[in-house]
CSV table of C-alpha atoms in Angstrom, one decimal:
chain,number,residue,atom,x,y,z
A,1,MET,CA,52.4,-66.1,-31.1
A,2,ASP,CA,51.9,-62.6,-29.8
A,3,LYS,CA,48.2,-62.9,-30.4
A,4,ILE,CA,48.0,-66.3,-28.7
A,5,ARG,CA,50.0,-65.0,-25.8
A,6,GLY,CA,47.8,-62.0,-25.5
A,7,GLU,CA,44.8,-64.3,-25.2
A,8,ILE,CA,46.3,-66.4,-22.5
A,9,ILE,CA,48.0,-63.8,-20.3
A,10,ASP,CA,45.5,-61.9,-18.2
A,11,ILE,CA,47.9,-60.3,-15.7
A,12,ILE,CA,49.1,-56.8,-16.3
A,13,GLU,CA,52.1,-55.8,-14.2
A,14,TRP,CA,55.6,-54.4,-14.3
A,15,LEU,CA,58.7,-55.6,-12.5
A,16,ASP,CA,61.4,-53.0,-12.9
A,17,ASP,CA,65.1,-54.1,-12.7
A,18,SER,CA,66.6,-51.3,-14.7
A,19,ARG,CA,66.9,-48.7,-11.9
A,20,ASP,CA,66.6,-45.9,-14.5
A,21,THR,CA,63.2,-46.3,-16.2
A,22,ILE,CA,60.6,-43.7,-15.4
A,23,VAL,CA,57.8,-44.8,-17.7
A,24,TRP,CA,57.2,-48.3,-19.3
A,25,ARG,CA,54.4,-49.2,-21.7
A,26,PHE,CA,52.9,-52.7,-21.1
A,27,PRO,CA,53.2,-54.7,-24.4
A,28,ARG,CA,50.0,-56.4,-25.8
A,29,TYR,CA,49.2,-57.6,-29.2
A,30,ASP,CA,47.2,-55.0,-31.0
A,31,ASN,CA,46.8,-53.2,-27.5
A,32,GLU,CA,43.8,-55.6,-26.8
A,33,ILE,CA,43.0,-56.2,-23.1
A,34,LYS,CA,40.4,-58.7,-21.9
A,35,MET,CA,37.8,-57.7,-19.5
A,36,GLY,CA,38.4,-59.5,-16.2
A,37,ALA,CA,42.2,-59.3,-16.5
A,38,LYS,CA,44.2,-58.7,-13.3
A,39,LEU,CA,46.1,-55.4,-12.9
A,40,ILE,CA,48.9,-55.4,-10.3
A,41,VAL,CA,50.3,-52.0,-9.4
A,42,ARG,CA,53.1,-52.2,-6.9
A,43,GLU,CA,54.4,-49.5,-4.4
A,44,SER,CA,56.1,-46.6,-6.1
A,45,GLN,CA,54.1,-47.2,-9.3
A,46,VAL,CA,51.1,-45.7,-11.0
A,47,ALA,CA,49.3,-47.4,-13.9
A,48,VAL,CA,47.7,-45.1,-16.5
A,49,PHE,CA,45.3,-46.3,-19.2
A,50,VAL,CA,45.3,-44.4,-22.4
A,51,ASN,CA,42.5,-44.8,-24.9
A,52,GLU,CA,42.9,-43.5,-28.4
A,53,GLY,CA,45.5,-40.9,-27.3
A,54,SER,CA,43.6,-39.7,-24.3
A,55,ILE,CA,44.2,-40.5,-20.6
A,56,ALA,CA,41.3,-42.6,-19.4
A,57,ASP,CA,42.0,-44.0,-15.9
A,58,ALA,CA,44.9,-44.0,-13.4
A,59,PHE,CA,45.4,-46.7,-10.8
A,60,THR,CA,47.4,-46.3,-7.5
A,61,PRO,CA,49.2,-49.2,-5.8
A,62,GLY,CA,46.9,-52.3,-5.4
A,63,THR,CA,45.4,-55.3,-7.3
A,64,TYR,CA,42.5,-54.7,-9.6
A,65,THR,CA,40.1,-56.8,-11.7
A,66,LEU,CA,39.4,-54.9,-14.9
A,67,GLU,CA,35.6,-54.8,-14.9
A,68,THR,CA,33.3,-52.0,-16.0
A,69,GLN,CA,32.9,-50.8,-12.4
A,70,ASN,CA,36.6,-50.5,-12.0
A,71,VAL,CA,37.3,-48.5,-15.1
A,72,PRO,CA,34.4,-46.0,-15.0
A,73,ILE,CA,36.0,-43.5,-17.4
A,74,LEU,CA,37.0,-46.1,-19.9
A,75,SER,CA,33.6,-47.9,-19.6
A,76,THR,CA,31.9,-44.5,-20.4
A,77,LEU,CA,34.2,-44.0,-23.4
A,78,LYS,CA,33.5,-47.5,-24.7
A,79,GLY,CA,29.8,-47.4,-24.1
A,80,TRP,CA,29.5,-50.6,-22.2
A,81,LYS,CA,26.2,-51.0,-20.5
A,82,TYR,CA,24.7,-53.5,-18.3
A,83,GLY,CA,28.1,-55.2,-17.5
A,84,PHE,CA,28.8,-56.3,-21.0
A,85,HIS,CA,32.1,-58.2,-21.2
A,86,SER,CA,34.3,-57.8,-24.2
A,87,PRO,CA,38.0,-57.2,-25.0
A,88,PHE,CA,39.0,-53.5,-25.3
A,89,LYS,CA,41.9,-51.7,-26.8
A,90,ALA,CA,43.9,-49.4,-24.5
A,91,GLU,CA,47.5,-48.6,-23.8
A,92,VAL,CA,48.8,-49.2,-20.2
A,93,TYR,CA,51.7,-47.1,-19.0
A,94,PHE,CA,53.5,-47.8,-15.7
A,95,ILE,CA,55.0,-44.7,-14.1
A,96,ASN,CA,57.7,-45.2,-11.6
A,97,THR,CA,57.1,-42.7,-8.7
A,98,ARG,CA,60.2,-43.6,-6.6
A,99,GLN,CA,63.1,-41.1,-6.2
A,100,PHE,CA,65.8,-41.4,-8.8
A,101,THR,CA,69.0,-40.4,-6.9
A,102,ASP,CA,71.8,-41.0,-9.4
A,103,LEU,CA,71.3,-37.7,-11.1
A,104,LYS,CA,74.3,-35.2,-11.3
A,105,TRP,CA,74.6,-31.5,-12.2
A,106,GLY,CA,77.4,-29.0,-12.6
A,107,THR,CA,78.2,-25.6,-14.1
A,108,GLN,CA,80.0,-25.8,-17.5
A,109,ASN,CA,80.5,-22.0,-17.3
A,110,PRO,CA,81.1,-19.9,-14.1
A,111,VAL,CA,78.2,-18.1,-12.5
A,112,ILE,CA,79.0,-14.4,-11.7
A,113,VAL,CA,77.6,-13.1,-8.4
A,114,ARG,CA,78.2,-9.9,-6.4
A,115,ASP,CA,80.0,-10.5,-3.1
A,116,PRO,CA,79.8,-7.8,-0.5
A,117,GLU,CA,83.5,-8.1,0.4
A,118,PHE,CA,85.2,-9.1,-2.9
A,119,GLY,CA,82.8,-7.6,-5.5
A,120,ALA,CA,82.0,-9.5,-8.7
A,121,VAL,CA,83.2,-13.1,-8.2
A,122,ARG,CA,82.9,-16.1,-10.7
A,123,LEU,CA,81.7,-19.3,-9.0
A,124,ARG,CA,81.6,-22.9,-10.2
A,125,ALA,CA,79.5,-25.5,-8.5
A,126,PHE,CA,78.6,-29.2,-8.8
A,127,GLY,CA,76.5,-31.8,-7.0
A,128,ALA,CA,73.7,-34.3,-7.2
A,129,PHE,CA,69.9,-34.2,-7.0
A,130,SER,CA,67.0,-36.6,-6.8
A,131,ALA,CA,63.8,-36.4,-9.0
A,132,ARG,CA,60.4,-38.0,-8.6
A,133,VAL,CA,57.1,-38.1,-10.5
A,134,VAL,CA,54.3,-36.5,-8.6
A,135,ASP,CA,51.7,-36.2,-11.4
A,136,ALA,CA,51.7,-39.1,-13.9
A,137,SER,CA,49.2,-37.6,-16.2
A,138,LYS,CA,51.2,-34.4,-16.7
A,139,LEU,CA,54.4,-36.4,-17.2
A,140,LEU,CA,52.7,-38.4,-20.0
A,141,THR,CA,51.2,-35.4,-21.6
A,142,GLU,CA,54.2,-33.1,-21.5
A,143,LEU,CA,57.2,-35.3,-21.8
A,144,VAL,CA,56.6,-39.0,-22.6
A,145,GLY,CA,54.0,-38.9,-25.4
A,146,THR,CA,54.1,-42.4,-27.0
A,147,ASP,CA,57.6,-43.4,-25.9
A,148,PRO,CA,57.4,-47.1,-24.8
A,149,GLN,CA,60.3,-46.7,-22.4
A,150,PHE,CA,61.1,-43.3,-21.0
A,151,ARG,CA,64.5,-43.3,-19.1
A,152,THR,CA,66.2,-40.8,-16.8
A,153,GLU,CA,68.8,-40.1,-19.4
A,154,GLU,CA,66.1,-38.5,-21.6
A,155,VAL,CA,65.3,-35.9,-19.0
A,156,GLN,CA,68.5,-35.5,-17.0
A,157,GLU,CA,70.1,-32.9,-19.2
A,158,TYR,CA,66.9,-30.9,-19.1
A,159,LEU,CA,66.9,-31.0,-15.4
A,160,ARG,CA,70.6,-30.1,-15.2
A,161,GLN,CA,70.1,-27.0,-17.4
A,162,ILE,CA,67.2,-25.8,-15.2
A,163,THR,CA,69.3,-26.3,-12.1
A,164,VAL,CA,72.2,-24.4,-13.4
A,165,SER,CA,70.0,-21.6,-14.6
A,166,ARG,CA,68.5,-21.2,-11.1
A,167,LEU,CA,71.8,-21.5,-9.3
A,168,GLY,CA,72.9,-17.9,-9.8
A,169,THR,CA,69.5,-16.6,-8.6
A,170,ALA,CA,69.6,-18.8,-5.5
A,171,LEU,CA,73.1,-17.6,-4.6
A,172,ALA,CA,72.2,-14.0,-5.2
A,173,ALA,CA,69.1,-14.3,-3.1
A,174,ALA,CA,70.8,-15.9,-0.3
A,175,ARG,CA,73.1,-12.9,0.2
A,176,ILE,CA,75.8,-15.0,1.8
A,177,PRO,CA,79.4,-13.8,1.6
A,178,LEU,CA,81.8,-15.9,-0.4
A,179,LEU,CA,83.8,-17.1,2.7
A,180,ASP,CA,80.6,-18.3,4.4
A,181,LEU,CA,79.1,-20.2,1.5
A,182,ALA,CA,80.5,-23.6,2.6
A,183,ALA,CA,78.7,-23.3,5.9
A,184,HIS,CA,75.3,-22.6,4.1
A,185,GLN,CA,75.5,-25.2,1.2
A,186,ASP,CA,72.7,-27.3,2.8
A,187,THR,CA,70.4,-24.3,3.2
A,188,ILE,CA,71.0,-23.1,-0.4
A,189,GLY,CA,70.4,-26.7,-1.7
A,190,LEU,CA,67.1,-26.9,0.1
A,191,THR,CA,66.0,-23.5,-1.3
A,192,LEU,CA,67.1,-24.4,-4.8
A,193,ALA,CA,65.2,-27.7,-4.6
A,194,GLY,CA,62.0,-25.9,-3.7
A,195,THR,CA,62.4,-23.4,-6.5
A,196,LEU,CA,63.0,-26.2,-9.1
A,197,SER,CA,60.1,-28.2,-7.9
A,198,GLU,CA,57.8,-25.1,-8.5
A,199,ASP,CA,59.3,-24.8,-12.0
A,200,LEU,CA,58.9,-28.5,-12.9
A,201,ALA,CA,55.3,-28.7,-11.5
A,202,ASP,CA,53.9,-28.2,-15.0
A,203,ILE,CA,55.5,-31.5,-16.2
A,204,GLY,CA,54.6,-33.5,-13.0
A,205,ILE,CA,58.2,-33.8,-11.5
A,206,GLU,CA,59.5,-32.5,-8.2
A,207,ILE,CA,63.1,-32.3,-6.8
A,208,PRO,CA,62.9,-33.6,-3.2
A,209,LYS,CA,66.7,-33.2,-2.6
A,210,LEU,CA,69.5,-31.2,-4.1
A,211,VAL,CA,73.0,-31.5,-2.8
A,212,ILE,CA,75.8,-29.0,-3.4
A,213,GLU,CA,79.0,-30.8,-3.1
A,214,ASN,CA,81.3,-27.9,-3.8
A,215,ILE,CA,81.4,-24.3,-4.7
A,216,SER,CA,84.7,-23.0,-6.0
A,217,VAL,CA,86.3,-19.9,-7.4
A,218,PRO,CA,88.9,-19.5,-10.3
A,219,PRO,CA,92.5,-20.6,-9.5
A,220,GLU,CA,93.8,-17.0,-9.4
A,221,VAL,CA,91.2,-16.1,-6.8
A,222,GLU,CA,92.1,-19.2,-4.7
A,223,GLU,CA,95.7,-18.1,-4.8
A,224,ALA,CA,94.7,-14.6,-3.6
A,225,LEU,CA,92.6,-16.0,-0.8
A,226,ASP,CA,95.5,-18.3,0.2
A,227,LYS,CA,97.9,-15.3,0.5
A,228,ARG,CA,95.3,-13.4,2.4
A,229,SER,CA,94.9,-16.3,4.8
A,230,GLN,CA,98.7,-16.5,5.2
A,231,MET,CA,98.9,-12.8,6.0
A,232,GLY,CA,96.2,-13.3,8.6
A,233,ILE,CA,98.1,-16.1,10.2
A,234,VAL,CA,101.4,-14.2,10.2
A,235,GLY,CA,99.9,-11.2,11.8
A,236,ASP,CA,102.9,-8.7,12.2
A,237,LEU,CA,104.4,-8.4,8.7
A,238,ASP,CA,107.6,-6.8,10.1
A,239,ARG,CA,108.3,-9.7,12.5
A,240,TYR,CA,107.5,-12.2,9.7
A,241,THR,CA,110.0,-10.5,7.4
A,242,GLN,CA,112.6,-10.5,10.1
A,243,PHE,CA,111.9,-14.2,10.6
A,244,GLN,CA,112.2,-15.0,7.0
A,245,THR,CA,115.4,-13.0,6.6
A,246,ALA,CA,117.0,-14.9,9.6
A,247,ASN,CA,116.1,-18.1,7.9
A,248,ALA,CA,117.6,-17.1,4.7
A,249,ILE,CA,120.8,-16.0,6.4
A,250,GLU,CA,121.0,-19.4,8.1
A,251,ASP,CA,120.5,-21.2,4.8
A,252,ALA,CA,123.1,-19.1,3.1
A,253,ALA,CA,125.6,-19.8,5.9
A,254,ASN,CA,125.0,-23.5,5.6
A,255,ASN,CA,125.5,-23.4,1.8
A,256,PRO,CA,129.1,-24.5,0.9
A,257,GLY,CA,128.7,-22.8,-2.5
A,258,GLY,CA,131.5,-20.4,-2.0
A,259,GLY,CA,131.7,-16.7,-2.6
A,260,ALA,CA,128.1,-16.3,-4.0
A,261,GLY,CA,126.6,-17.8,-0.9
A,262,GLU,CA,128.9,-15.7,1.4
A,263,GLY,CA,128.1,-12.6,-0.4
A,264,PHE,CA,124.4,-13.3,-0.3
A,265,GLY,CA,124.5,-14.1,3.4
A,266,LEU,CA,126.5,-10.9,4.1
A,267,GLY,CA,124.0,-8.8,2.2
A,268,LEU,CA,121.0,-10.4,3.9
A,269,GLY,CA,122.8,-9.9,7.3
A,270,MET,CA,123.3,-6.3,6.7
A,271,ALA,CA,119.7,-5.9,5.5
A,272,ALA,CA,118.5,-7.8,8.5
A,273,GLY,CA,120.5,-5.6,10.9
A,274,GLN,CA,119.3,-2.5,9.3
A,275,ARG,CA,115.7,-3.8,9.4
A,276,LEU,CA,115.9,-4.7,13.0
A,277,ILE,CA,117.2,-1.2,14.0
A,278,THR,CA,114.8,0.7,11.7
A,279,GLY,CA,111.8,-1.4,12.6
A,280,ALA,CA,112.4,-1.3,16.3
A,281,THR,CA,113.1,2.5,16.5
A,282,GLY,CA,110.9,3.8,13.7
A,283,GLY,CA,114.1,5.2,11.9
A,284,GLN,CA,115.2,7.2,15.0
A,285,GLY,CA,118.5,5.4,15.8
A,286,ALA,CA,119.4,2.6,18.1
A,287,ALA,CA,116.8,0.6,19.7
A,288,PRO,CA,116.7,-0.3,23.4
A,289,ALA,CA,118.0,-3.8,24.1
A,290,ALA,CA,116.1,-6.6,26.0
A,291,GLY,CA,115.7,-5.9,29.7
A,292,GLY,CA,115.9,-2.1,29.2
A,293,ALA,CA,119.6,-1.8,28.7
A,294,ALA,CA,120.6,0.9,26.2
A,295,VAL,CA,122.5,0.1,23.1
A,296,PRO,CA,125.7,2.2,22.9
A,297,PRO,CA,125.7,4.8,20.1
A,298,PRO,CA,128.2,4.5,17.2
A,299,LEU,CA,131.8,5.1,17.9
A,300,PRO,CA,133.0,8.7,17.4
A,301,THR,CA,135.1,9.5,14.4
A,302,GLU,CA,138.9,9.9,14.9
A,303,GLU,CA,140.2,13.5,14.9
A,304,GLN,CA,142.4,14.5,12.0
A,305,TRP,CA,145.3,16.9,12.7
A,306,PHE,CA,147.6,18.8,10.5
A,307,VAL,CA,151.2,20.0,11.5
A,308,GLY,CA,153.3,22.8,10.1
A,309,VAL,CA,157.0,21.9,9.5
A,310,GLY,CA,158.8,24.9,8.1
A,311,SER,CA,156.6,26.3,5.4
A,312,GLU,CA,155.0,23.0,4.6
A,313,ARG,CA,151.7,21.5,5.8
A,314,GLN,CA,151.7,17.8,6.6
A,315,GLY,CA,148.8,15.5,7.5
A,316,PRO,CA,146.2,14.7,8.2
A,317,PHE,CA,147.3,12.5,11.2
A,318,ASP,CA,145.3,10.7,14.0
A,319,ARG,CA,146.4,11.2,17.5
A,320,ALA,CA,148.7,8.2,17.5
A,321,ALA,CA,150.5,9.3,14.5
A,322,LEU,CA,150.6,12.9,15.7
A,323,ALA,CA,152.7,12.0,18.9
A,324,SER,CA,155.7,11.1,16.8
A,325,ARG,CA,155.7,14.5,15.0
A,326,LEU,CA,154.8,16.7,18.0
A,327,THR,CA,156.9,19.1,20.1
A,328,PRO,CA,155.6,21.7,22.4
A,329,THR,CA,156.3,24.4,19.8
A,330,THR,CA,155.0,22.5,16.8
A,331,LEU,CA,152.3,24.4,14.9
A,332,VAL,CA,149.0,22.3,14.8
A,333,TRP,CA,145.5,22.7,13.3
A,334,ARG,CA,142.3,20.7,13.0
A,335,ALA,CA,138.8,21.3,11.9
A,336,GLY,CA,137.0,23.8,14.3
A,337,MET,CA,140.2,25.8,15.1
A,338,ALA,CA,140.3,29.4,14.0
A,339,GLN,CA,144.0,29.4,13.2
A,340,TRP,CA,147.3,27.5,13.7
A,341,ALA,CA,148.7,27.3,17.2
A,342,GLN,CA,151.5,25.7,19.0
A,343,ALA,CA,150.8,22.3,20.5
A,344,GLN,CA,151.5,23.4,24.0
A,345,GLN,CA,148.7,26.0,23.6
A,346,VAL,CA,146.0,23.4,22.7
A,347,PRO,CA,144.5,21.8,25.9
A,348,GLU,CA,143.3,18.6,24.2
A,349,LEU,CA,147.0,17.8,23.2
A,350,ALA,CA,148.3,18.0,26.7
A,351,ASP,CA,148.1,14.2,27.1
A,352,VAL,CA,149.9,13.7,23.8
A,353,LEU,CA,152.7,16.1,24.7
A,354,ARG,CA,153.2,14.2,28.0
A,355,SER,CA,153.8,11.0,26.0
A,356,VAL,CA,156.4,12.8,23.8
A,357,PRO,CA,159.9,11.8,24.9
A,358,PRO,CA,162.4,14.6,25.6
A,359,PRO,CA,165.3,15.3,23.2
A,360,LEU,CA,168.2,12.8,23.4
A,361,PRO,CA,171.3,14.0,25.3
A,362,PRO,CA,174.4,14.7,23.1
A,363,GLN,CA,176.5,11.6,22.4
A,364,PRO,CA,180.3,11.4,23.6
A,365,GLY,CA,182.7,12.6,20.9
A,366,SER,CA,180.2,14.8,19.3
A,367,ALA,CA,180.8,18.5,18.8
A,368,THR,CA,178.4,19.4,21.5
A,369,ALA,CA,179.6,16.8,24.0
A,370,PRO,CA,181.5,18.3,27.1
A,371,SER,CA,185.3,17.4,27.3
A,372,ALA,CA,187.0,15.7,30.3
A,373,GLN,CA,188.6,19.1,31.2
A,374,ASP,CA,185.1,20.7,31.4
């Protein structure tokens, strides 16, 4: 049946519905093609005749009648003269020259590049690219061979490996800082596509378009960049710390957890107050308040007094407690005095002595009370 069908069918064509076939060999019984057969080559196709393992003729898009004048190289190889018509044996390969756009690439291992700001950085990238046959003869010779149906999956891994191998060189040659790579992905993709097309010229394939969808760094580097961005947004770190501390105090105050929350809030409050004072004055004391009003200095410490009663020393007493134990002749002393002195001889105790009540008068009936006769 194949032999009979080969004698009847005299139209050689290829209607591709696979979307991933690059090369397809036309099936004929015993590879025998009749003279006068019709060859139909559609747009984005090239038909190549192979005679006894050698490329004989190639046909671009169009309709051809296979006569001796239309296959000059094959006619010379067969030795047909004077228009002699007879069947001939040859293989016909249809090569798809359209762009294949469903090709993906990505780095399995990170590519190490030197960044001017961060030093050595590991980068990962992935994207897509398109491939197209530009030289059918080289493709048949170098890749296809005698494969009756050459598909994109047979060459995709090879193209991906070449792409990844060139990625590091392209990134290094671009000399673009890490933080600016996203803005130059299109430029890097175009440069990389041109470099790959030069590498693949020997097998008749070019890369018209290469898209870099994403360039990423390891997770730990992303976290460091995020923190750096946060610091840049915050600006003044001291003010940010004060703000965070104030929020923590508010949260602790709203927490009904009991003593732990209260202690935490008190500790944060004391730390925040110290931070505010130290940060605003540079560690030199109280800071000026808003509007230029001065903040009062700390309250002075209370004076401590000692009194001498007989041969005993009593104290220390503050001024309020001292008043109840003081008479003009009471011996007193405090830090800074050279020796003991009577209270009436100490100027700063004058106001205290004025508040000391005089001695009580003698009561009637006592030994010292005056009689009626007196």
